[in-house]
Amino acid sequence: MDARGALTVANLGVLDYDAALAMQSEMLAARIDGRVGDTMLMMEHPHVFTLGRGADEGFIVSNTETVPVRRVSRGGQVTYHGPGQLIGYPILKLEGRDRDVTKYLRCLETAMIDALAKFGIDAGRREKMTGVWVGGRKIASIGIGIRRWTTWHGFALNVSTDLSYFDSIVPCGIEGCRMTSVCEITNRAVSVREFAETMRESFARVFNYDEIILAGASTPELMASDG
């Protein structure tokens, strides 16, 4: 990625999916209009299944009465979000040579692979697939949206996630896909907050930001942080 200035990062704790989507929409409009700079929203969600544009509802095979389902304007098939999973929603303006969707996806993967390496996890890509894998199991999923070359939606990385919820879906529409987590691989307790601190550093390094600015948890504070 070309050199960038500052990245504002907000750690929002546990946030309802609908509230997070509304915040993303507001921040996306603000970034397109130039009222804020590049921003990363980091959080966890309560249990929810999400379907991307044109995703097949048949990939939700059970449990629909206990876990809410949302169809949203991101790419990709079905995935699960829940406690113990780090969610990252980058609201970035892609300019110049960075206006390349494939390049953006690969950089997201690289940032997660780099962060996982800091925890001793040897993660990588799988040919012709999006996301991050550890051996034969998937540890992180990506589903993005881009409007006027400004990104939203993003990635979900399993830190201490209850992986049994993935049994109710065909993750990412990949038959036979099995999921894993940081805690399962390392066999030790790792919190989402601990991993998020490493992830933001890896993200800033891969995306070539000069500075990280930590913001408050509300949208007005995020908008004010750009000055």
Coordinates of C-alpha atoms in Angstrom, one line a residue:
M1 CA 0.0 0.0 0.0
D2 CA 1.1 3.6 -0.7
A3 CA 2.2 5.6 2.4
R4 CA -0.7 6.9 4.5
G5 CA -1.1 9.3 7.4
A6 CA -2.9 8.5 10.6
L7 CA -5.3 5.6 11.2
T8 CA -8.0 6.2 13.9
V9 CA -8.8 3.0 15.8
A10 CA -11.9 2.7 18.1
N11 CA -12.2 -0.4 20.4
L12 CA -15.9 -0.5 21.0
G13 CA -16.3 -3.6 23.1
V14 CA -19.4 -5.7 22.5
L15 CA -21.8 -4.0 20.2
D16 CA -25.1 -5.2 18.7
Y17 CA -24.8 -6.0 15.0
D18 CA -27.5 -3.6 13.9
A19 CA -26.0 -0.8 15.9
A20 CA -22.6 -1.5 14.4
L21 CA -24.0 -1.5 10.9
A22 CA -25.6 1.9 11.5
M23 CA -22.3 3.3 12.9
Q24 CA -20.5 1.9 9.8
S25 CA -23.0 3.6 7.5
E26 CA -22.5 6.9 9.3
M27 CA -18.7 6.6 9.3
L28 CA -18.7 5.5 5.6
A29 CA -20.7 8.6 4.6
A30 CA -18.4 10.8 6.7
R31 CA -15.3 9.3 5.1
I32 CA -16.6 9.7 1.5
D33 CA -17.4 13.4 2.3
G34 CA -13.9 13.9 3.8
R35 CA -15.3 14.7 7.3
V36 CA -13.1 12.0 8.9
G37 CA -9.9 10.2 8.1
D38 CA -9.3 6.5 7.7
T39 CA -10.8 4.6 10.7
M40 CA -10.9 1.1 12.0
L41 CA -13.8 0.0 14.2
M42 CA -12.9 -3.0 16.3
M43 CA -15.5 -4.9 18.4
E44 CA -17.3 -8.1 19.3
H45 CA -20.9 -8.9 18.4
P46 CA -23.6 -10.9 20.3
H47 CA -24.6 -14.1 18.4
V48 CA -25.7 -13.4 14.8
F49 CA -25.5 -15.1 11.4
T50 CA -24.9 -12.8 8.5
L51 CA -25.5 -13.4 4.8
G52 CA -23.7 -11.4 2.1
R53 CA -25.2 -10.1 -1.1
G54 CA -26.7 -13.0 -3.0
A55 CA -25.7 -15.5 -0.3
D56 CA -27.6 -18.8 -0.2
E57 CA -29.8 -19.1 2.9
G58 CA -29.6 -22.8 2.5
F59 CA -26.1 -22.6 4.0
I60 CA -27.8 -21.9 7.4
V61 CA -28.6 -25.5 8.3
S62 CA -30.0 -25.2 11.8
N63 CA -30.4 -23.0 14.9
T64 CA -32.2 -20.2 13.1
E65 CA -34.7 -19.7 16.0
T66 CA -32.1 -18.9 18.6
V67 CA -29.6 -16.9 16.5
P68 CA -30.8 -13.8 14.5
V69 CA -30.0 -13.7 10.8
R70 CA -29.1 -10.5 8.9
R71 CA -28.6 -10.1 5.1
V72 CA -26.2 -7.2 4.4
S73 CA -24.4 -5.5 1.5
R74 CA -21.0 -7.2 1.8
G75 CA -19.5 -9.9 -0.4
G76 CA -19.2 -13.5 0.6
Q77 CA -21.6 -16.2 1.8
V78 CA -22.8 -16.9 5.4
T79 CA -20.8 -16.5 8.5
Y80 CA -21.2 -16.4 12.3
H81 CA -20.3 -13.6 14.7
G82 CA -20.3 -13.9 18.4
P83 CA -18.5 -13.3 21.7
G84 CA -14.8 -14.1 21.6
Q85 CA -14.4 -13.1 18.0
L86 CA -12.5 -10.0 16.9
I87 CA -14.4 -8.0 14.3
G88 CA -12.6 -5.3 12.3
Y89 CA -14.5 -2.8 10.1
P90 CA -11.9 -0.6 8.2
I91 CA -13.4 2.6 6.8
L92 CA -10.7 3.5 4.4
K93 CA -10.5 5.6 1.2
L94 CA -8.6 3.7 -1.5
E95 CA -6.7 6.1 -3.8
G96 CA -4.3 5.9 -6.7
R97 CA -2.6 2.5 -7.1
D98 CA -4.5 1.2 -4.0
R99 CA -7.8 1.2 -6.0
D100 CA -7.5 -2.5 -6.4
V101 CA -10.0 -4.8 -4.6
T102 CA -7.8 -7.9 -4.8
K103 CA -4.8 -6.0 -3.4
Y104 CA -7.0 -4.8 -0.5
L105 CA -8.2 -8.3 0.3
R106 CA -4.6 -9.7 0.2
C107 CA -3.5 -6.9 2.5
L108 CA -6.3 -7.7 5.0
E109 CA -5.1 -11.3 5.0
T110 CA -1.5 -10.3 5.4
A111 CA -2.3 -8.1 8.4
M112 CA -4.1 -11.0 10.2
I113 CA -1.4 -13.5 9.3
D114 CA 1.2 -11.1 10.7
A115 CA -0.8 -10.6 13.9
L116 CA -1.3 -14.4 14.4
A117 CA 2.4 -14.9 14.0
K118 CA 3.0 -12.7 17.0
F119 CA 1.1 -15.4 19.0
G120 CA 3.2 -18.2 17.5
I121 CA 0.5 -19.3 15.0
D122 CA 1.7 -20.2 11.5
A123 CA -1.3 -19.0 9.4
G124 CA -1.6 -18.6 5.6
R125 CA -3.9 -18.4 2.6
R126 CA -5.6 -21.1 0.6
E127 CA -5.5 -20.9 -3.2
K128 CA -8.6 -19.3 -4.8
M129 CA -10.2 -18.6 -1.4
T130 CA -10.5 -15.5 0.7
G131 CA -9.6 -15.5 4.4
V132 CA -6.9 -17.0 6.7
W133 CA -6.3 -20.6 7.5
V134 CA -4.2 -22.6 9.9
G135 CA -3.5 -26.0 8.3
G136 CA -6.9 -27.4 7.2
R137 CA -9.0 -25.1 9.4
K138 CA -10.1 -21.5 8.9
I139 CA -9.4 -19.0 11.6
A140 CA -10.6 -15.7 9.9
S141 CA -13.2 -14.7 7.3
I142 CA -13.4 -11.6 5.2
G143 CA -16.5 -10.0 3.7
I144 CA -16.1 -6.4 2.4
G145 CA -18.1 -3.7 0.7
I146 CA -16.7 -0.8 -1.3
R147 CA -18.6 2.4 -2.1
R148 CA -17.0 5.2 -4.2
W149 CA -13.6 3.5 -3.4
T150 CA -14.2 3.7 0.3
T151 CA -14.3 0.4 2.2
W152 CA -16.6 -0.9 4.9
H153 CA -17.6 -4.3 6.4
G154 CA -14.3 -6.2 6.9
F155 CA -13.0 -9.2 8.8
A156 CA -13.8 -11.6 11.6
L157 CA -11.1 -13.5 13.5
N158 CA -11.8 -16.2 16.0
V159 CA -9.9 -15.6 19.3
S160 CA -11.8 -17.4 22.0
T161 CA -15.0 -18.0 20.0
D162 CA -17.4 -20.9 20.9
L163 CA -16.8 -22.8 17.6
S164 CA -19.9 -25.0 18.1
Y165 CA -22.0 -22.2 16.6
F166 CA -20.3 -22.7 13.2
D167 CA -21.9 -26.2 13.2
S168 CA -25.2 -24.5 12.3
I169 CA -23.9 -23.1 9.0
V170 CA -21.7 -24.0 6.1
P171 CA -19.0 -21.4 6.8
C172 CA -18.4 -19.1 3.9
G173 CA -20.4 -21.6 1.7
I174 CA -17.4 -24.0 1.8
E175 CA -18.6 -27.6 2.3
G176 CA -16.6 -29.4 4.9
C177 CA -15.0 -26.2 6.2
R178 CA -13.9 -26.5 9.8
M179 CA -13.1 -23.5 11.9
T180 CA -10.5 -22.9 14.6
S181 CA -9.5 -20.1 17.0
V182 CA -6.4 -18.6 18.6
C183 CA -7.2 -20.2 22.0
E184 CA -7.7 -23.6 20.4
I185 CA -4.4 -23.5 18.6
T186 CA -2.3 -22.0 21.4
N187 CA -4.1 -23.9 24.2
R188 CA -4.0 -20.8 26.4
A189 CA -6.4 -18.0 27.3
V190 CA -6.2 -15.0 24.9
S191 CA -8.7 -12.2 25.2
V192 CA -10.1 -10.3 22.3
R193 CA -8.7 -7.1 23.7
E194 CA -5.2 -8.6 23.9
F195 CA -5.4 -9.8 20.3
A196 CA -6.9 -6.5 19.1
E197 CA -3.9 -4.5 20.4
T198 CA -1.6 -6.7 18.2
M199 CA -4.0 -6.6 15.3
R200 CA -4.1 -2.8 15.1
E201 CA -0.3 -2.7 15.0
S202 CA -0.1 -5.3 12.2
F203 CA -2.8 -3.5 10.3
A204 CA -1.1 -0.1 10.5
R205 CA 2.2 -1.7 9.4
V206 CA 0.8 -3.6 6.4
F207 CA -1.4 -0.6 5.3
N208 CA 1.6 1.7 5.7
Y209 CA 0.1 4.2 8.3
D210 CA 2.5 6.6 10.0
E211 CA 0.4 6.9 13.2
I212 CA -2.4 5.2 15.2
I213 CA -4.8 7.5 17.0
L214 CA -7.0 5.8 19.7
A215 CA -10.5 7.2 19.6
G216 CA -13.5 7.1 22.0
A217 CA -16.4 4.7 21.6
S218 CA -19.0 7.1 20.1
T219 CA -19.5 8.2 16.5
P220 CA -19.3 11.9 17.4
E221 CA -16.0 11.3 19.2
L222 CA -14.7 9.4 16.1
M223 CA -15.7 12.3 13.9
A224 CA -14.1 14.8 16.2
S225 CA -10.8 12.9 16.3
D226 CA -10.1 13.9 12.7
G227 CA -10.0 17.5 13.7

